Short mmCIF file of C-alpha atoms and ligand atoms in Angstrom, two decimals:
data_model
loop_
_atom_site.label_atom_id
_atom_site.label_comp_id
_atom_site.label_asym_id
_atom_site.label_seq_id
_atom_site.Cartn_x
_atom_site.Cartn_y
_atom_site.Cartn_z
CA UNK A 10 -8.73 6.78 -28.15
CA UNK A 11 -5.38 6.12 -26.30
CA UNK A 12 -4.96 2.32 -25.88
CA UNK A 13 -4.49 0.99 -22.28
CA UNK A 14 -1.08 -0.15 -22.87
CA UNK A 15 0.12 3.19 -24.22
CA UNK A 16 -1.54 4.99 -21.29
CA UNK A 17 0.40 2.43 -18.95
CA UNK A 18 3.67 3.05 -20.61
CA UNK A 19 3.37 6.77 -20.27
CA UNK A 20 2.46 6.45 -16.61
CA UNK A 21 5.51 4.29 -15.98
CA UNK A 22 7.90 6.67 -17.80
CA UNK A 23 6.42 9.55 -15.78
CA UNK A 24 6.92 7.69 -12.52
CA UNK A 25 10.52 6.70 -13.51
CA UNK A 26 11.54 10.14 -14.20
CA UNK A 27 10.52 11.02 -10.57
CA UNK A 28 12.03 8.28 -8.83
CA UNK A 29 15.68 9.62 -8.74
CA UNK A 30 16.58 7.71 -5.28
CA UNK A 31 15.52 4.46 -6.80
CA UNK A 32 17.53 5.10 -9.66
CA UNK A 33 20.68 5.47 -7.55
CA UNK A 34 19.86 2.32 -5.70
CA UNK A 35 19.10 0.39 -8.79
CA UNK A 36 22.49 1.36 -10.30
CA UNK A 37 24.52 0.56 -7.20
CA UNK A 38 22.81 -2.79 -6.65
CA UNK A 39 23.32 -3.68 -10.20
CA UNK A 40 27.00 -2.95 -10.07
CA UNK A 41 27.57 -4.79 -6.78
CA UNK A 42 25.62 -7.77 -8.11
CA UNK A 43 23.67 -8.51 -4.89
CA UNK A 44 20.38 -9.56 -6.64
CA UNK A 45 21.86 -11.64 -9.44
CA UNK A 46 19.85 -14.77 -9.69
CA UNK A 47 17.65 -13.82 -6.76
CA UNK A 48 13.99 -14.76 -7.14
CA UNK A 49 11.65 -12.08 -5.87
CA UNK A 50 7.89 -12.64 -5.33
CA UNK A 51 6.17 -9.18 -4.59
CA UNK A 52 2.47 -8.38 -3.73
CA UNK A 53 2.16 -4.58 -3.80
CA UNK A 54 -0.47 -2.26 -5.07
CA UNK A 55 0.16 -2.55 -8.78
CA UNK A 56 0.59 0.94 -10.21
CA UNK A 57 3.25 3.09 -11.88
CA UNK A 58 5.64 3.44 -8.95
CA UNK A 59 5.65 -0.19 -7.78
CA UNK A 60 5.81 -1.19 -11.51
CA UNK A 61 9.11 0.91 -11.72
CA UNK A 62 10.30 -0.95 -8.50
CA UNK A 63 9.64 -4.37 -10.10
CA UNK A 64 11.41 -3.30 -13.16
CA UNK A 65 14.31 -2.01 -11.18
CA UNK A 66 14.76 -5.10 -9.18
CA UNK A 67 14.87 -7.02 -12.50
CA UNK A 68 17.36 -4.73 -13.98
CA UNK A 69 19.44 -5.15 -10.88
CA UNK A 70 19.63 -8.94 -11.58
CA UNK A 71 16.59 -10.49 -9.84
CA UNK A 72 13.83 -12.66 -11.33
CA UNK A 73 10.57 -10.89 -10.43
CA UNK A 74 6.93 -11.89 -10.21
CA UNK A 75 4.37 -9.39 -9.10
CA UNK A 76 0.80 -9.58 -7.88
CA UNK A 77 -1.46 -7.10 -6.24
CA UNK A 78 -1.89 -6.78 -2.45
CA UNK A 79 -5.42 -5.31 -2.81
CA UNK A 80 -8.14 -6.48 -5.26
CA UNK A 81 -9.28 -2.87 -5.86
CA UNK A 82 -6.20 -0.91 -6.40
CA UNK A 83 -4.69 -2.28 -9.56
CA UNK A 84 -3.99 0.24 -12.32
CA UNK A 85 -4.89 -2.03 -15.28
CA UNK A 86 -3.17 0.18 -17.84
CA UNK A 87 0.11 -0.19 -15.81
CA UNK A 88 -0.44 -3.95 -15.39
CA UNK A 89 -0.84 -4.37 -19.12
CA UNK A 90 2.00 -2.21 -20.01
CA UNK A 91 4.25 -4.10 -17.63
CA UNK A 92 3.27 -7.48 -19.20
CA UNK A 93 3.02 -6.57 -22.83
CA UNK A 94 5.71 -3.87 -23.23
CA UNK A 95 8.28 -4.87 -20.61
CA UNK A 96 7.63 -8.70 -20.28
CA UNK A 97 7.38 -8.55 -16.44
CA UNK A 98 5.15 -11.29 -14.99
CA UNK A 99 2.21 -9.58 -13.44
CA UNK A 100 -0.84 -11.17 -12.24
CA UNK A 101 -3.36 -8.63 -11.22
CA UNK A 102 -6.47 -6.99 -12.47
CA UNK A 103 -8.68 -4.21 -10.96
CA UNK A 104 -11.71 -5.77 -9.10
CA UNK A 105 -10.47 -9.23 -9.03
CA UNK A 106 -12.53 -11.60 -6.94
CA UNK A 107 -11.13 -13.19 -3.73
CA UNK A 108 -10.58 -16.35 -5.50
CA UNK A 109 -8.67 -14.74 -8.22
CA UNK A 110 -6.68 -12.64 -5.73
CA UNK A 111 -5.52 -15.73 -3.88
CA UNK A 112 -4.89 -17.60 -7.25
CA UNK A 113 -2.56 -14.64 -8.24
CA UNK A 114 -0.76 -14.73 -4.97
CA UNK A 115 -0.03 -18.47 -5.35
CA UNK A 116 1.12 -18.04 -8.98
CA UNK A 117 3.74 -15.55 -7.88
CA UNK A 118 4.81 -18.02 -5.25
CA UNK A 119 5.29 -20.91 -7.88
CA UNK A 120 8.83 -19.83 -8.51
CA UNK A 121 9.98 -21.01 -5.19
CA UNK A 122 11.08 -17.38 -4.25
CA UNK A 123 14.31 -16.38 -2.14
CA UNK A 124 12.66 -13.04 -1.10
CA UNK A 125 9.08 -12.06 -0.45
CA UNK A 126 7.97 -8.32 -0.59
CA UNK A 127 4.51 -7.79 0.91
CA UNK A 128 1.99 -4.97 1.71
CA UNK A 129 -0.50 -6.10 4.23
CA UNK A 130 0.78 -9.46 5.17
CA UNK A 131 -1.44 -11.74 2.99
CA UNK A 132 1.54 -13.28 0.91
CA UNK A 133 3.71 -13.78 3.99
CA UNK A 134 0.69 -15.41 5.77
CA UNK A 135 0.03 -17.65 2.69
CA UNK A 136 3.59 -18.90 2.95
CA UNK A 137 3.15 -19.81 6.71
CA UNK A 138 -0.11 -21.70 5.94
CA UNK A 139 -0.90 -23.52 2.74
CA UNK A 140 2.47 -22.82 1.03
CA UNK A 141 4.89 -23.94 3.85
CA UNK A 142 6.73 -26.12 1.30
CA UNK A 143 8.43 -22.82 0.31
CA UNK A 144 9.77 -21.89 3.68
CA UNK A 145 12.98 -23.73 3.39
CA UNK A 146 14.10 -21.54 0.39
CA UNK A 147 12.94 -18.18 1.60
CA UNK A 148 15.80 -16.04 3.04
CA UNK A 149 13.65 -13.07 4.20
CA UNK A 150 11.10 -10.45 3.22
CA UNK A 151 10.04 -6.94 3.60
CA UNK A 152 6.57 -5.76 4.65
CA UNK A 153 5.33 -2.40 3.62
CA UNK A 154 2.31 -1.26 5.91
CA UNK A 155 1.16 -0.71 9.39
CA UNK A 156 -1.53 -3.40 9.39
CA UNK A 157 0.92 -6.00 7.90
CA UNK A 158 3.45 -5.22 10.61
CA UNK A 159 0.76 -5.68 13.38
CA UNK A 160 0.06 -8.98 11.90
CA UNK A 161 3.66 -10.07 11.64
CA UNK A 162 4.51 -8.82 15.19
CA UNK A 163 1.61 -11.07 16.38
CA UNK A 164 3.02 -14.03 14.61
CA UNK A 165 6.61 -13.21 15.82
CA UNK A 166 5.38 -12.97 19.58
CA UNK A 167 3.66 -16.49 19.06
CA UNK A 168 7.05 -17.82 17.57
CA UNK A 169 5.40 -18.46 14.34
CA UNK A 170 7.32 -16.12 12.00
CA UNK A 171 9.73 -18.37 10.30
CA UNK A 172 11.99 -15.94 8.47
CA UNK A 173 13.11 -12.36 9.02
CA UNK A 174 11.23 -9.55 7.57
CA UNK A 175 12.23 -5.90 7.38
CA UNK A 176 9.51 -3.62 8.52
CA UNK A 177 9.52 -0.92 5.81
CA UNK A 178 6.84 1.11 7.72
CA UNK A 179 9.16 1.71 10.72
CA UNK A 180 11.50 3.91 8.52
CA UNK A 181 10.56 7.54 9.24
CA UNK A 182 10.81 8.27 5.42
CA UNK A 183 8.00 5.70 4.93
CA UNK A 184 5.45 6.49 7.61
CA UNK A 185 6.02 10.23 7.49
CA UNK A 186 6.11 10.72 3.70
CA UNK A 187 3.95 7.95 2.59
CA UNK A 188 1.45 7.37 5.25
CA UNK A 189 0.94 11.15 6.16
CA UNK A 190 1.47 12.97 2.90
CA UNK A 191 0.95 10.26 0.34
CA UNK A 192 -2.17 8.86 1.76
CA UNK A 193 -3.37 12.34 2.74
CA UNK A 194 -3.21 13.33 -0.81
CA UNK A 195 -4.38 10.23 -2.60
CA UNK A 196 -7.45 9.74 -0.33
CA UNK A 197 -8.62 13.05 -1.14
CA UNK A 198 -7.95 12.52 -4.91
CA UNK A 199 -9.92 9.13 -4.75
CA UNK A 200 -12.89 10.77 -2.87
CA UNK A 201 -13.00 13.60 -5.40
CA UNK A 202 -12.89 11.24 -8.47
CA UNK A 203 -15.52 9.14 -6.90
CA UNK A 204 -18.05 11.71 -5.79
CA UNK A 205 -17.36 14.86 -7.93
CA UNK A 206 -18.16 16.79 -4.79
CA UNK A 207 -16.66 19.93 -3.43
CA UNK A 208 -14.76 19.33 0.00
CA UNK A 209 -14.91 23.06 0.93
CA UNK A 210 -17.78 23.86 3.48
CA UNK A 211 -18.47 20.05 4.02
CA UNK A 212 -18.40 18.27 7.40
CA UNK A 213 -15.53 15.89 7.02
CA UNK A 214 -15.21 13.01 9.59
CA UNK A 215 -11.89 11.15 9.96
CA UNK A 216 -11.61 7.84 12.01
CA UNK A 217 -8.36 7.39 13.41
CA UNK A 218 -5.85 10.06 13.96
CA UNK A 219 -2.59 8.09 13.21
CA UNK A 220 -0.09 8.71 10.48
CA UNK A 221 -2.71 8.40 7.64
CA UNK A 222 -5.44 10.06 9.62
CA UNK A 223 -3.46 13.20 10.33
CA UNK A 224 -2.44 13.55 6.80
CA UNK A 225 -6.09 13.13 5.60
CA UNK A 226 -7.25 15.69 8.15
CA UNK A 227 -4.59 18.11 7.42
CA UNK A 228 -5.51 18.04 3.55
CA UNK A 229 -9.32 18.28 4.17
CA UNK A 230 -8.72 21.26 6.43
CA UNK A 231 -6.65 22.81 3.79
CA UNK A 232 -9.28 22.44 1.25
CA UNK A 233 -11.81 24.26 3.55
CA UNK A 234 -13.79 21.30 5.09
CA UNK A 235 -14.88 21.28 8.71
CA UNK A 236 -12.86 18.52 9.82
CA UNK A 237 -13.96 16.08 12.88
CA UNK A 238 -11.85 13.36 14.36
CA UNK A 239 -12.89 10.18 16.02
CA UNK A 240 -10.13 8.42 17.83
CA UNK A 241 -10.01 5.64 20.34
CA UNK A 242 -6.37 6.36 21.69
CA UNK A 243 -6.93 9.32 24.33
CA UNK A 244 -3.39 10.81 23.75
CA UNK A 245 -3.88 11.01 20.01
CA UNK A 246 -7.60 12.32 20.68
CA UNK A 247 -6.00 15.17 22.75
CA UNK A 248 -3.43 15.81 19.89
CA UNK A 249 -6.23 16.07 17.40
CA UNK A 250 -7.98 18.51 19.65
CA UNK A 251 -4.93 20.59 20.26
CA UNK A 252 -4.45 20.63 16.28
CA UNK A 253 -7.80 22.40 16.15
CA UNK A 254 -10.20 19.61 15.24
CA UNK A 255 -13.44 18.82 16.95
CA UNK A 256 -12.98 15.34 18.58
CA UNK A 257 -16.14 13.08 19.01
CA UNK A 258 -17.31 9.52 18.96
CA UNK A 259 -18.07 8.02 15.48
CA UNK A 260 -21.73 7.54 16.16
CA UNK A 261 -21.93 11.35 17.08
CA UNK A 262 -19.79 12.65 14.35
CA UNK A 263 -21.37 10.50 11.59
CA UNK A 264 -24.83 12.17 12.29
CA UNK A 265 -23.52 15.42 10.63
CA UNK A 266 -20.87 14.21 8.45
CA UNK A 267 -20.96 14.64 4.57
CA UNK A 268 -17.74 12.70 4.15
CA UNK A 269 -16.47 9.83 6.35
CA UNK A 270 -12.88 8.44 5.87
CA UNK A 271 -11.56 5.68 8.31
CA UNK A 272 -7.77 5.18 8.54
CA UNK A 273 -7.62 2.91 11.47
CA UNK A 274 -6.45 -0.53 10.03
CA UNK A 275 -9.49 -1.97 11.99
CA UNK A 276 -12.77 -3.44 10.51
CA UNK A 277 -16.32 -2.23 11.34
CA UNK A 278 -15.24 1.30 12.47
CA UNK A 279 -18.41 2.34 10.79
CA UNK A 280 -20.85 -0.49 11.64
CA UNK A 281 -24.54 -0.88 10.94
CA UNK A 282 -25.58 1.42 13.86
N1 NAD B 315 -3.24 2.17 1.05
C1 NAD B 315 -2.02 2.84 1.36
O1 NAD B 315 -1.40 3.41 0.47
C2 NAD B 315 -1.70 2.94 2.82
C3 NAD B 315 -0.55 3.60 3.14
C4 NAD B 315 -0.24 3.68 4.55
C5 NAD B 315 -1.03 2.96 5.43
N2 NAD B 315 -2.10 2.27 5.03
C6 NAD B 315 -3.02 1.67 5.96
O2 NAD B 315 -3.60 2.55 6.67
C7 NAD B 315 -4.09 2.17 8.05
C8 NAD B 315 -3.67 3.26 9.07
O3 NAD B 315 -2.30 3.34 9.05
P1 NAD B 315 -1.48 4.34 9.97
O4 NAD B 315 -0.12 4.33 9.65
O5 NAD B 315 -2.14 5.80 10.09
O6 NAD B 315 -1.65 3.71 11.43
P2 NAD B 315 -1.60 4.17 12.83
O7 NAD B 315 -1.51 3.02 13.75
O8 NAD B 315 -0.59 5.39 13.00
O9 NAD B 315 -3.09 5.00 13.06
C9 NAD B 315 -4.35 4.13 13.34
C10 NAD B 315 -5.01 4.96 14.21
O10 NAD B 315 -6.45 4.41 14.33
C11 NAD B 315 -6.80 4.43 15.77
N3 NAD B 315 -8.04 3.52 15.88
C12 NAD B 315 -7.98 2.21 15.87
N4 NAD B 315 -9.25 1.80 15.93
C13 NAD B 315 -10.15 2.73 15.83
C14 NAD B 315 -11.50 3.02 15.95
N5 NAD B 315 -12.32 2.05 16.02
N6 NAD B 315 -11.92 4.18 15.94
C15 NAD B 315 -11.17 5.41 15.85
N7 NAD B 315 -9.85 5.24 15.89
C16 NAD B 315 -9.34 4.03 15.84
C17 NAD B 315 -5.66 4.15 16.46
O11 NAD B 315 -5.81 4.51 17.83
C18 NAD B 315 -4.46 4.85 15.73
O12 NAD B 315 -4.32 6.16 16.35
C19 NAD B 315 -3.41 0.92 8.26
O13 NAD B 315 -4.19 -0.22 7.91
C20 NAD B 315 -2.34 0.93 7.12
O14 NAD B 315 -1.70 -0.37 6.77
C21 NAD B 315 -2.42 2.17 3.77
#
């Protein structure tokens, strides 16, 4: 049987071969020396593509420490390969407890970073609360996702954000291709792996018709599902209707749904009721 670390190395190599834009960026940043001696602490989903990002930043001159931004998304084979074959400091394992999750975020911060890369806002929030001693050295950061940006904008409007953060999600290339097409595909992939059910002919309810929700709905429809949308924003609800979907409140849709996916960034969209 293939060992985890070998599987991880293969995944990393496959991803690297498909990341040609990053290759160009890596080469130009390395040549310019912009990252020489820069300490980067990053909390991202730990999987092959972000692994290649971490290795690229290191190759371009930075010292990189990596943890997960989500206790459930780590690809353990990749994390192991990054540690054992590439010598990258990665602190993450799939299914880690909340305590382990925060311990790992703290471990990557111990290097007194110059730059923070975050996905969801937990790492930046930690620096602004229990690790405020690090604020003096931090030059700036980047935040990946919609929910993280919402949290950071709230901090900014209260005057509580203490270093500049680049909103990666605002790039059209990000929210169009990652949120819509990337999440659209990977959600269906995860659902199929978890349930081993056929999507075709099923009633498929999507909560939220934003960038991710539109992608998920589009892919489910393409696979033959009867897609319904639940959306609180009336304009997006009309958009869903005009895209050909039935739009209805969650508590009505869920009565006939075989699959329910929420893509809202909010809690309790499906509640006990
Ligand atoms: N895991 C990943 O790889 C990944 C990638 C991209 C985005 N995300 C996350 O996915 C979530 C959605 O991102 P997005 O870019 O689609 O956001 P978005 O703001 O474009 O869309 C969210 C939609 O949900 C709707 N909504 C909010 N509360 C609702 C409720 N209770 N019921 C029904 N609809 C509701 C909003 O009106 C909005 O239209 C965010 O949390 C984001 O951070 C995850």
